[in-house]
Short mmCIF file of C-alpha atoms in Angstrom, two decimals:
data_model
loop_
_atom_site.label_atom_id
_atom_site.label_comp_id
_atom_site.label_asym_id
_atom_site.label_seq_id
_atom_site.Cartn_x
_atom_site.Cartn_y
_atom_site.Cartn_z
CA MET A 1 0.00 0.00 0.00
CA LYS A 2 1.40 3.38 -1.00
CA VAL A 3 0.33 6.57 0.66
CA GLN A 4 0.99 9.81 -1.15
CA ASN A 5 2.30 12.54 1.09
CA ALA A 6 1.00 16.01 0.44
CA GLY A 7 3.41 18.91 0.34
CA ARG A 8 3.99 21.10 3.35
CA GLY A 9 5.62 24.27 4.49
CA GLY A 10 8.83 24.30 6.45
CA ALA A 11 12.12 23.75 4.65
CA ALA A 12 13.26 22.68 1.25
CA PRO A 13 16.13 20.24 0.79
CA PRO A 14 19.52 21.96 0.82
CA SER A 15 21.35 21.92 -2.45
CA GLY A 16 24.39 19.67 -2.62
CA GLY A 17 22.83 16.25 -1.99
CA ARG A 18 23.60 13.95 0.88
CA ALA A 19 26.51 15.94 2.27
CA ARG A 20 24.32 18.99 2.86
CA GLN A 21 21.55 16.79 4.24
CA ASN A 22 23.97 15.36 6.79
CA VAL A 23 25.16 18.87 7.73
CA ALA A 24 21.52 19.91 8.23
CA LEU A 25 20.93 16.84 10.43
CA ALA A 26 24.03 17.61 12.51
CA ALA A 27 22.93 21.23 12.91
CA MET A 28 19.51 20.20 14.17
CA LEU A 29 21.00 17.62 16.55
CA PHE A 30 23.22 20.27 18.15
CA ALA A 31 20.24 22.63 18.36
CA VAL A 32 17.92 20.19 20.13
CA ALA A 33 20.75 18.82 22.30
CA MET A 34 20.40 21.83 24.60
CA THR A 35 16.66 21.37 25.05
CA PHE A 36 16.89 17.68 25.99
CA ILE A 37 19.85 18.06 28.34
CA ASP A 38 18.07 20.87 30.19
CA GLN A 39 15.07 18.66 30.95
CA THR A 40 17.16 16.70 33.46
CA ILE A 41 20.37 18.61 34.21
CA VAL A 42 18.85 21.04 36.73
CA ALA A 43 17.61 18.29 39.07
CA ILE A 44 21.19 17.22 39.88
CA ALA A 45 22.28 20.79 40.65
CA ALA A 46 19.17 21.62 42.71
CA PRO A 47 20.82 21.25 46.17
CA ASP A 48 23.68 23.59 45.20
CA ILE A 49 21.30 26.15 43.67
CA ASP A 50 19.13 26.06 46.76
CA HIS A 51 22.14 26.37 49.09
CA GLU A 52 23.60 29.42 47.33
CA LEU A 53 20.38 31.29 46.53
CA GLY A 54 18.29 30.23 49.53
CA LEU A 55 15.22 29.28 47.49
CA SER A 56 12.07 27.98 49.13
CA THR A 57 11.07 24.35 48.60
CA SER A 58 8.24 25.37 46.26
CA GLY A 59 10.58 27.82 44.54
CA MET A 60 13.05 25.08 43.63
CA GLN A 61 10.21 22.94 42.32
CA TRP A 62 9.13 25.83 40.13
CA VAL A 63 12.64 26.23 38.75
CA VAL A 64 12.26 22.69 37.39
CA ASN A 65 8.57 22.89 36.47
CA ALA A 66 8.64 26.32 34.78
CA TYR A 67 10.70 24.92 31.91
CA LEU A 68 8.45 21.90 31.34
CA LEU A 69 5.27 23.94 31.74
CA SER A 70 6.36 26.54 29.18
CA LEU A 71 7.52 23.78 26.84
CA ALA A 72 4.09 22.14 26.88
CA ALA A 73 2.16 25.40 26.57
CA PHE A 74 3.98 26.74 23.49
CA PHE A 75 4.78 23.67 21.40
CA ALA A 76 1.77 24.13 19.12
CA LEU A 77 2.70 27.79 18.59
CA GLY A 78 6.24 26.78 17.68
CA GLY A 79 4.91 24.36 15.10
CA ARG A 80 2.64 26.95 13.48
CA LEU A 81 5.33 29.65 13.39
CA THR A 82 7.53 27.13 11.59
CA ASP A 83 4.96 27.11 8.78
CA LEU A 84 4.44 30.86 8.66
CA LEU A 85 8.05 32.02 8.99
CA GLY A 86 10.03 29.04 7.73
CA ALA A 87 11.79 26.30 9.68
CA ARG A 88 15.31 27.74 9.37
CA ARG A 89 14.28 31.13 10.73
CA VAL A 90 12.42 29.59 13.68
CA VAL A 91 15.37 27.31 14.48
CA VAL A 92 17.65 30.34 14.63
CA ALA A 93 15.16 32.38 16.67
CA GLY A 94 14.49 29.49 19.08
CA THR A 95 18.21 28.86 19.53
CA LEU A 96 18.86 32.52 20.32
CA VAL A 97 15.95 32.72 22.81
CA PHE A 98 17.14 29.53 24.47
CA VAL A 99 20.82 30.42 24.75
CA VAL A 100 20.21 34.00 25.93
CA SER A 101 17.81 32.65 28.58
CA SER A 102 20.45 30.09 29.58
CA VAL A 103 23.09 32.78 30.08
CA LEU A 104 20.66 34.83 32.17
CA CYS A 105 19.78 31.77 34.28
CA GLY A 106 23.49 31.31 34.99
CA CYS A 107 23.87 35.01 35.88
CA VAL A 108 21.07 35.04 38.47
CA PRO A 109 21.98 37.49 41.28
CA ARG A 110 21.79 36.56 44.92
CA GLY A 111 19.11 38.11 47.05
CA ASP A 112 15.34 38.33 47.28
CA PHE A 113 14.89 38.62 43.51
CA ALA A 114 16.87 35.43 42.74
CA GLN A 115 13.91 33.05 42.83
CA THR A 116 11.73 35.15 40.52
CA TRP A 117 14.66 35.76 38.15
CA LEU A 118 15.45 32.06 37.81
CA ILE A 119 11.82 30.97 37.36
CA VAL A 120 11.16 33.63 34.69
CA PHE A 121 14.20 32.75 32.59
CA ARG A 122 13.62 29.03 32.98
CA ALA A 123 10.18 29.71 31.48
CA THR A 124 11.71 31.64 28.56
CA GLN A 125 14.10 28.73 28.09
CA GLY A 126 11.04 26.53 27.70
CA LEU A 127 9.62 28.99 25.16
CA GLY A 128 12.86 28.82 23.15
CA ALA A 129 12.77 25.01 23.23
CA ALA A 130 9.11 25.02 22.14
CA LEU A 131 10.03 27.15 19.13
CA LEU A 132 13.20 25.21 18.38
CA PHE A 133 12.17 21.56 18.48
CA PRO A 134 9.23 21.56 16.01
CA ALA A 135 11.26 23.64 13.56
CA ALA A 136 14.34 21.39 13.88
CA LEU A 137 12.26 18.27 13.31
CA ALA A 138 10.55 19.96 10.34
CA VAL A 139 13.98 20.62 8.81
CA VAL A 140 15.03 16.97 9.17
CA VAL A 141 11.74 15.71 7.74
CA ALA A 142 11.86 18.14 4.83
CA VAL A 143 15.48 17.75 3.75
CA PHE A 144 15.52 13.95 3.74
CA PRO A 145 13.58 12.03 1.07
CA VAL A 146 10.97 9.57 2.30
CA GLU A 147 13.18 6.52 1.63
CA ARG A 148 15.92 7.88 3.95
CA ARG A 149 13.76 9.70 6.44
CA GLY A 150 13.18 6.77 8.82
CA ARG A 151 16.89 6.26 9.52
CA ALA A 152 17.54 10.00 9.79
CA LEU A 153 14.77 10.46 12.34
CA ALA A 154 15.83 7.31 14.20
CA LEU A 155 19.23 8.96 14.65
CA PHE A 156 17.54 12.26 15.57
CA PHE A 157 15.31 10.73 18.25
CA GLY A 158 17.90 8.19 19.41
CA LEU A 159 20.61 10.77 20.07
CA SER A 160 18.20 13.31 21.51
CA GLY A 161 16.88 10.67 23.89
CA ALA A 162 20.41 9.69 24.90
CA LEU A 163 21.16 13.35 25.57
CA THR A 164 18.35 13.39 28.12
CA ALA A 165 20.22 10.68 30.01
CA LEU A 166 23.44 12.69 29.64
CA GLY A 167 21.89 15.56 31.58
CA PRO A 168 22.41 14.12 35.08
CA LEU A 169 25.97 13.02 34.25
CA LEU A 170 26.89 16.40 32.79
CA GLY A 171 25.12 18.15 35.66
CA GLY A 172 27.11 16.26 38.27
CA TRP A 173 30.42 17.04 36.57
CA LEU A 174 29.70 20.74 35.96
CA THR A 175 28.23 21.30 39.42
CA ALA A 176 31.56 20.24 40.92
CA TRP A 177 32.91 23.47 39.41
CA THR A 178 29.84 25.71 39.73
CA TRP A 179 26.14 25.03 39.28
CA ARG A 180 25.94 28.09 37.01
CA ALA A 181 27.92 26.13 34.39
CA ILE A 182 24.92 23.85 33.75
CA PHE A 183 23.35 26.85 31.97
CA TRP A 184 26.50 28.33 30.42
CA VAL A 185 27.40 25.03 28.73
CA ASN A 186 24.60 25.76 26.25
CA VAL A 187 26.57 28.66 24.73
CA PRO A 188 29.19 26.65 22.79
CA VAL A 189 26.55 24.11 21.76
CA ALA A 190 24.34 26.92 20.39
CA LEU A 191 27.25 28.45 18.49
CA VAL A 192 28.00 25.12 16.79
CA ALA A 193 24.31 24.71 15.93
CA LEU A 194 24.10 28.19 14.38
CA VAL A 195 27.30 27.75 12.34
CA LEU A 196 26.17 24.36 10.99
CA THR A 197 22.73 25.75 10.18
CA ALA A 198 24.36 28.50 8.09
CA MET A 199 26.60 25.93 6.35
CA ALA A 200 23.61 23.72 5.45
CA HIS A 201 22.06 26.47 3.26
CA ILE A 202 18.52 25.39 4.13
CA THR A 203 15.89 27.09 2.00
CA ASP A 204 12.79 28.22 3.91
CA ARG A 205 9.28 27.64 2.67
CA ARG A 206 6.72 29.98 4.18
CA ARG A 207 2.96 29.97 4.17
CA GLU A 208 1.32 33.31 3.49
CA GLU A 209 -1.35 32.89 6.16
CA ARG A 210 -2.39 34.62 9.37
CA LEU A 211 -1.40 33.44 12.81
CA ASP A 212 -4.37 32.25 14.85
CA VAL A 213 -3.63 34.37 17.93
CA GLY A 214 -6.84 33.36 19.70
CA GLY A 215 -6.06 29.68 19.24
CA ALA A 216 -2.48 30.21 20.45
CA VAL A 217 -3.74 31.83 23.65
CA LEU A 218 -6.39 29.17 24.28
CA ILE A 219 -4.06 26.18 23.82
CA ALA A 220 -1.32 27.83 25.89
CA VAL A 221 -3.74 28.50 28.75
CA GLY A 222 -5.42 25.09 28.45
CA MET A 223 -2.19 23.12 28.27
CA GLY A 224 -0.55 25.27 30.92
CA LEU A 225 -3.41 24.91 33.42
CA SER A 226 -3.93 21.18 32.97
CA VAL A 227 -0.21 20.38 33.02
CA LEU A 228 0.16 22.57 36.12
CA GLY A 229 -2.59 20.56 37.82
CA PHE A 230 -0.88 17.26 36.99
CA GLN A 231 2.55 18.56 38.01
CA GLN A 232 1.36 19.94 41.33
CA ALA A 233 -0.95 17.03 42.19
CA PHE A 234 2.00 15.38 43.86
CA SER A 235 2.58 18.43 46.09
CA TRP A 236 -0.98 19.69 46.55
CA GLY A 237 -2.61 16.27 46.74
CA TRP A 238 -5.33 14.75 44.57
CA ASP A 239 -7.97 15.76 47.10
CA ASN A 240 -7.04 19.45 46.83
CA VAL A 241 -9.53 21.77 45.10
CA ALA A 242 -6.71 23.65 43.35
CA THR A 243 -5.46 20.44 41.71
CA TRP A 244 -8.82 19.66 40.11
CA ALA A 245 -9.55 23.31 39.32
CA CYS A 246 -6.38 23.41 37.21
CA ILE A 247 -6.98 20.05 35.52
CA VAL A 248 -10.69 20.49 34.81
CA GLY A 249 -10.30 24.17 33.97
CA GLY A 250 -7.45 23.40 31.58
CA LEU A 251 -9.43 20.65 29.84
CA ALA A 252 -12.40 23.00 29.51
CA VAL A 253 -10.20 25.63 27.86
CA LEU A 254 -8.82 22.97 25.51
CA ALA A 255 -12.40 22.05 24.58
CA LEU A 256 -13.00 25.73 23.75
CA PHE A 257 -9.80 25.63 21.68
CA VAL A 258 -11.13 22.72 19.60
CA ARG A 259 -14.40 24.56 19.00
CA HIS A 260 -12.53 27.74 18.09
CA GLU A 261 -10.24 25.94 15.62
CA ARG A 262 -13.19 24.52 13.69
CA GLY A 263 -14.42 28.01 12.87
CA VAL A 264 -11.10 29.63 11.91
CA ARG A 265 -9.95 29.92 8.30
CA HIS A 266 -6.26 29.45 9.18
CA PRO A 267 -6.28 27.43 12.42
CA LEU A 268 -3.30 26.98 14.69
CA ILE A 269 -3.76 23.20 14.36
CA ASN A 270 -5.44 21.51 11.42
CA LEU A 271 -7.73 19.14 13.33
CA SER A 272 -8.61 17.30 10.13
CA VAL A 273 -5.33 15.36 10.52
CA PHE A 274 -7.10 13.22 13.13
CA ARG A 275 -9.40 11.86 10.41
CA ASP A 276 -6.45 9.78 9.28
CA ARG A 277 -6.58 6.61 11.39
CA ALA A 278 -2.85 6.00 11.14
CA PHE A 279 -2.06 9.48 12.48
CA THR A 280 -4.52 9.03 15.35
CA ILE A 281 -3.09 5.59 16.27
CA ASP A 282 0.47 6.95 16.09
CA SER A 283 -0.51 9.74 18.49
CA ILE A 284 -2.23 7.35 20.92
CA VAL A 285 0.75 4.98 20.94
CA LEU A 286 3.06 7.93 21.61
CA PHE A 287 0.82 9.03 24.50
CA PHE A 288 0.94 5.68 26.31
CA ALA A 289 4.63 5.18 25.58
CA MET A 290 5.46 8.62 27.02
CA LEU A 291 3.57 7.77 30.21
CA ALA A 292 6.58 5.52 30.88
CA PHE A 293 9.48 7.06 28.98
CA VAL A 294 9.90 10.52 30.53
CA PRO A 295 8.80 9.64 34.13
CA LEU A 296 11.36 6.83 34.10
CA PHE A 297 14.18 9.37 34.49
CA PHE A 298 12.79 10.49 37.83
CA PHE A 299 11.64 7.16 39.28
CA ALA A 300 14.67 5.08 38.26
CA SER A 301 17.06 7.78 39.50
CA VAL A 302 15.38 8.11 42.90
CA TYR A 303 15.10 4.32 43.24
CA ALA A 304 18.84 3.97 42.59
CA GLN A 305 19.73 6.62 45.17
CA VAL A 306 17.35 5.37 47.88
CA SER A 307 17.13 1.60 47.47
CA LEU A 308 20.57 0.99 45.95
CA SER A 309 22.36 3.74 47.95
CA ALA A 310 23.82 5.11 44.72
CA SER A 311 25.28 8.59 44.31
CA PRO A 312 23.61 10.98 41.81
CA ASN A 313 26.32 10.20 39.24
CA GLN A 314 25.91 6.45 39.81
CA ALA A 315 22.16 6.86 39.41
CA ALA A 316 22.76 8.58 36.07
CA LEU A 317 24.96 5.67 34.98
CA PHE A 318 22.15 3.31 36.00
CA LEU A 319 19.95 5.02 33.41
CA LEU A 320 22.53 4.33 30.73
CA TYR A 321 21.52 0.65 30.77
CA PHE A 322 18.11 1.78 29.56
CA PHE A 323 19.59 4.01 26.88
CA ALA A 324 21.96 1.33 25.63
CA GLY A 325 18.90 -0.65 24.56
CA PHE A 326 17.13 2.49 23.39
CA ALA A 327 19.98 3.67 21.13
CA VAL A 328 20.43 0.32 19.39
CA ALA A 329 16.71 -0.34 18.90
CA SER A 330 16.00 3.16 17.62
CA GLN A 331 18.21 2.43 14.60
CA TRP A 332 16.43 -0.86 13.96
CA GLY A 333 13.09 0.89 14.32
CA GLY A 334 14.07 3.39 11.63
CA ARG A 335 15.05 0.58 9.25
CA ILE A 336 11.78 -1.26 9.90
CA LEU A 337 9.85 1.93 9.13
CA ASP A 338 11.72 2.45 5.86
CA LYS A 339 11.25 -1.18 4.77
CA SER A 340 7.84 -2.22 6.11
CA GLY A 341 6.08 0.85 7.52
CA ALA A 342 5.29 1.84 11.09
CA ARG A 343 2.93 -0.92 12.15
CA PRO A 344 5.54 -3.70 12.65
CA ALA A 345 7.78 -1.30 14.60
CA LEU A 346 4.92 -0.18 16.85
CA LYS A 347 3.82 -3.74 17.58
CA LEU A 348 7.38 -4.90 18.27
CA GLY A 349 8.23 -1.88 20.38
CA THR A 350 5.15 -2.01 22.58
CA VAL A 351 5.52 -5.76 23.21
CA VAL A 352 9.25 -5.57 23.97
CA GLY A 353 8.70 -2.50 26.16
CA ALA A 354 5.85 -4.09 28.13
CA VAL A 355 7.87 -7.25 28.75
CA GLY A 356 10.99 -5.26 29.61
CA PHE A 357 9.28 -3.04 32.19
CA ALA A 358 7.46 -6.03 33.72
CA LEU A 359 10.68 -8.06 34.08
CA TRP A 360 12.52 -5.00 35.40
CA ALA A 361 9.81 -4.45 38.01
CA GLY A 362 10.28 -8.01 39.22
CA GLU A 363 14.02 -7.45 39.72
CA LEU A 364 13.81 -4.17 41.67
CA THR A 365 13.71 -5.92 45.04
CA ASP A 366 17.02 -7.71 44.36
CA LEU A 367 18.72 -4.37 45.14
CA SER A 368 21.51 -5.04 42.65
CA MET A 369 22.23 -2.42 39.99
CA HIS A 370 24.39 -4.77 37.93
CA ASP A 371 21.82 -7.61 37.79
CA GLN A 372 19.10 -5.31 36.45
CA TRP A 373 20.86 -4.16 33.27
CA PRO A 374 19.33 -6.75 30.86
CA TYR A 375 15.80 -5.77 31.85
CA ALA A 376 16.54 -2.03 31.77
CA ALA A 377 18.06 -2.45 28.30
CA LEU A 378 15.03 -4.46 27.15
CA ALA A 379 12.64 -1.75 28.35
CA GLY A 380 14.75 0.86 26.58
CA ALA A 381 14.75 -1.19 23.41
CA GLY A 382 10.96 -1.26 23.42
CA ILE A 383 10.75 2.53 23.52
CA GLY A 384 13.52 2.78 20.94
CA PHE A 385 11.71 0.54 18.45
CA LEU A 386 8.54 2.65 18.45
CA LEU A 387 9.48 6.26 19.19
CA ALA A 388 10.93 7.37 15.84
CA PRO A 389 8.56 5.25 13.69
CA ALA A 390 5.44 6.56 15.46
CA SER A 391 6.62 10.17 15.27
CA THR A 392 7.82 9.91 11.67
CA ASP A 393 4.75 8.06 10.43
CA ALA A 394 2.48 10.63 12.06
CA VAL A 395 4.23 13.42 10.17
CA ASN A 396 4.32 11.51 6.88
CA ARG A 397 0.63 10.65 6.96
CA SER A 398 -0.78 14.00 8.00
CA ILE A 399 -2.02 14.82 4.51
CA GLY A 400 -3.07 18.44 4.14
CA ALA A 401 -1.29 19.63 7.27
CA SER A 402 2.28 20.85 7.66
CA TYR A 403 5.41 19.43 9.20
CA GLY A 404 5.48 22.24 11.74
CA GLU A 405 1.93 21.99 13.03
CA VAL A 406 1.94 18.18 13.06
CA THR A 407 5.21 18.18 15.00
CA GLY A 408 3.51 20.59 17.41
CA ILE A 409 0.67 18.10 17.87
CA THR A 410 2.86 15.05 18.44
CA GLN A 411 5.22 16.86 20.82
CA THR A 412 2.30 18.31 22.76
CA VAL A 413 0.91 14.78 23.13
CA ARG A 414 4.28 13.56 24.38
CA ASN A 415 4.72 16.34 26.95
CA TYR A 416 1.15 16.04 28.16
CA ALA A 417 1.58 12.28 28.65
CA ALA A 418 4.81 12.85 30.57
CA SER A 419 3.04 15.21 32.98
CA VAL A 420 0.21 12.74 33.52
CA GLY A 421 2.67 9.89 34.09
CA LEU A 422 4.72 11.82 36.63
CA ALA A 423 1.60 12.83 38.56
CA VAL A 424 -0.17 9.46 38.57
CA PHE A 425 2.88 7.29 39.18
CA GLY A 426 4.19 9.79 41.74
CA THR A 427 0.95 9.50 43.70
CA VAL A 428 1.10 5.70 43.57
CA LEU A 429 4.73 5.71 44.74
CA ALA A 430 4.03 8.08 47.62
CA HIS A 431 0.96 6.15 48.83
CA VAL A 432 2.52 2.69 48.67
CA THR A 433 5.82 3.86 50.22
CA THR A 434 3.99 5.50 53.13
CA GLU A 435 1.90 2.41 53.86
CA LYS A 436 4.87 0.05 53.71
CA VAL A 437 7.07 2.23 55.94
CA VAL A 438 4.21 2.53 58.45
CA ASN A 439 3.91 -1.26 58.58
CA THR A 440 7.69 -1.61 59.03
CA LEU A 441 7.80 0.89 61.91
CA GLU A 442 4.72 -0.54 63.63
CA SER A 443 6.28 -4.01 63.49
CA ARG A 444 9.20 -2.49 65.44
CA GLY A 445 6.85 -1.21 68.15
CA VAL A 446 6.44 2.40 67.03
CA PRO A 447 2.96 3.81 67.88
CA PRO A 448 0.70 4.13 64.79
CA GLU A 449 0.39 7.93 64.81
CA GLU A 450 4.11 8.47 65.27
CA ALA A 451 4.90 5.83 62.64
CA ARG A 452 2.64 7.52 60.08
CA GLY A 453 4.20 10.93 60.72
CA VAL A 454 7.73 9.62 60.22
CA ALA A 455 6.63 7.57 57.20
CA ARG A 456 5.31 10.76 55.59
CA SER A 457 8.64 12.47 56.22
CA VAL A 458 10.48 9.56 54.62
CA THR A 459 8.17 9.58 51.60
CA GLU A 460 8.52 13.33 51.11
CA ALA A 461 12.30 13.10 51.45
CA VAL A 462 12.86 10.26 48.97
CA THR A 463 10.43 11.63 46.38
CA GLY A 464 11.85 15.15 46.44
CA ASN A 465 8.56 16.60 47.57
CA ALA A 466 9.90 18.42 50.62
CA ASP A 467 13.10 19.27 52.41
CA GLU A 468 12.37 17.17 55.48
CA ARG A 469 14.50 14.13 56.23
CA VAL A 470 14.31 11.36 58.78
CA PRO A 471 14.63 12.92 62.26
CA GLU A 472 18.14 12.91 63.67
CA GLY A 473 17.16 13.53 67.26
CA GLY A 474 15.71 11.30 69.94
CA GLY A 475 12.38 9.54 70.02
CA ARG A 476 11.40 5.98 69.38
CA ALA A 477 10.52 6.59 65.73
CA ALA A 478 13.86 8.23 64.93
CA GLU A 479 15.75 5.45 66.68
CA SER A 480 13.74 2.79 64.86
CA MET A 481 14.35 4.48 61.54
CA ARG A 482 18.10 4.44 62.04
CA GLU A 483 17.91 0.74 62.90
CA THR A 484 15.65 -0.24 60.01
CA MET A 485 16.93 1.72 57.01
CA SER A 486 17.65 -1.48 55.10
CA ALA A 487 14.01 -2.50 55.55
CA VAL A 488 12.89 0.95 54.39
CA ARG A 489 15.05 0.66 51.29
CA MET A 490 13.25 -2.59 50.50
CA ASP A 491 9.89 -0.89 51.16
CA PHE A 492 10.77 1.77 48.62
CA ALA A 493 11.88 -0.85 46.09
CA GLU A 494 8.56 -2.68 46.50
CA ALA A 495 6.68 0.60 46.05
CA ASN A 496 8.59 1.25 42.83
CA GLN A 497 7.47 -2.14 41.55
CA TRP A 498 3.95 -0.75 41.37
CA VAL A 499 5.23 2.14 39.23
CA PHE A 500 7.19 -0.08 36.85
CA TYR A 501 4.32 -2.54 36.48
CA GLY A 502 2.14 0.49 35.69
CA MET A 503 4.58 1.44 32.93
CA ALA A 504 4.37 -2.11 31.56
CA ILE A 505 0.58 -1.84 31.52
CA ALA A 506 0.80 1.49 29.65
CA LEU A 507 2.93 -0.20 26.94
CA GLY A 508 0.47 -3.10 26.87
CA ILE A 509 -2.40 -0.70 26.17
CA ALA A 510 -0.29 0.92 23.45
CA PHE A 511 0.15 -2.55 21.87
CA LEU A 512 -3.62 -3.01 21.65
CA PHE A 513 -3.91 0.28 19.80
CA SER A 514 -0.99 -0.57 17.52
CA LEU A 515 -3.03 -3.51 16.22
CA ARG A 516 -5.48 -0.98 14.79
CA HIS A 517 -2.81 0.75 12.72
CA PRO A 518 -3.70 0.39 9.00
CA GLY A 519 -0.09 -0.30 8.01
CA GLY A 520 1.41 0.62 4.67
CA ARG A 521 4.29 2.95 3.86
CA VAL A 522 4.53 6.56 2.79
CA THR A 523 6.55 6.31 -0.42
CA GLU A 524 5.94 9.53 -2.28
CA GLN A 525 6.30 13.20 -1.57
CA THR A 526 4.77 16.02 -3.59
CA PRO A 527 6.15 19.57 -3.35
CA GLU A 528 3.87 22.22 -1.95
CA PRO A 529 2.59 24.40 -4.79
CA SER A 530 1.86 27.64 -3.00
CA THR A 531 4.73 28.74 -0.80
CA ALA A 532 6.99 31.76 -0.66
CA GLU A 533 10.63 30.69 -0.67
CA THR A 534 13.29 32.78 1.04
CA ARG A 535 16.90 32.30 1.89
#
């Protein structure tokens, strides 16, 4: 089955054949490298930032969340601007916004204004990333012909995913010098990206259409509110009115956005792309896969530090087992897409991922980092098999839409799923950990009320939800905690099993949807007839 791919805006292939295509790919990889590293690098430096600037607990959380929140809110806008202004121009603009924001984050002054300064420029970093990533992906999709696109995007997603794992390692090394370097390191990377972009001679294709400002505002507010609710559910609690006000309010605004888009001549997102079953299935598979993929960074890292007594750098190395499988499988997934279409890759990836996470969950209580590597690699391979094929196939099949706006859709789906996964699995982890620690303390003779109070402190400490730690002073609970830390480490490992089994279930649901994929390959590309080309 052949599927003809309609022309889009974005970028035209650079002249000079494969050499220029490879330069364009390298330029985009350097550009997005900053955005992926910054998703995880700040978490490692958080204690040093807090110590020097004296941030509040909620303030430090917002330093991390402001980036992700802004990223989710503006992805669709970044995709649409790619169509209207041209992918090359938006890549350059996004890179400049990102790197200037990074420098300003590293230059934060001490004092009362430090917290506000850092949160604001972390948010503008997220805006730069939201502009940059859809445009960079649009360049890669546009400059590579369909028959080579699967492998190119497999490399794009494989390396960008590996860079996310590099964040904690790089953060630990740079923080030993100064935590400000975790932001300044983006400067040389941005310079390389800009130089390579100029060398690639990418020709922009622009659409002479209006920007749907109303739609941009509605989706930013809707995504921002709902993601905020999911992010803060762990801190505020699921029984808090503010949590549900944000989630329900955000979803209501998104419903208004859908209604608004149907009546606009030039919508921010062409909702007709969802009429294509393959595109819809690709998006659903990405959603359930991302419930596991992004939250894994947090849960596996904390598990390693608490249950395995690993240092932050050792915890980052633990994640490399996952990415070893991910990197290898992502290349295979790209080849499968090029040869047989997305459906085989989606089915294989979801099955391998579900089995990998389930087996990994069963090994968590062995408390051995080395013995877990085959299962971590298997779980990573599952995600690697499906990530690039699902994303690439969604773009290829979105007939009538553009690379930019479709990338905005798929990346919004991915970020939204990550927020949901962190919130839901975080709640499960906190609840199960608390109950197990309570049972451990009560078995040691600690009164129920005192045991529950200490258990809450332990849960908040190990999940990064508060600054409290296990009491160091007297009292039966504190004494029991010091005597039973090995049992508590096992309690936390058992609680994490629930999370990892949940990730396996998410991949299992994704497999059921992958069976509904119509299959077939996109084998033809038609140039867009009505675009304004600029250099």
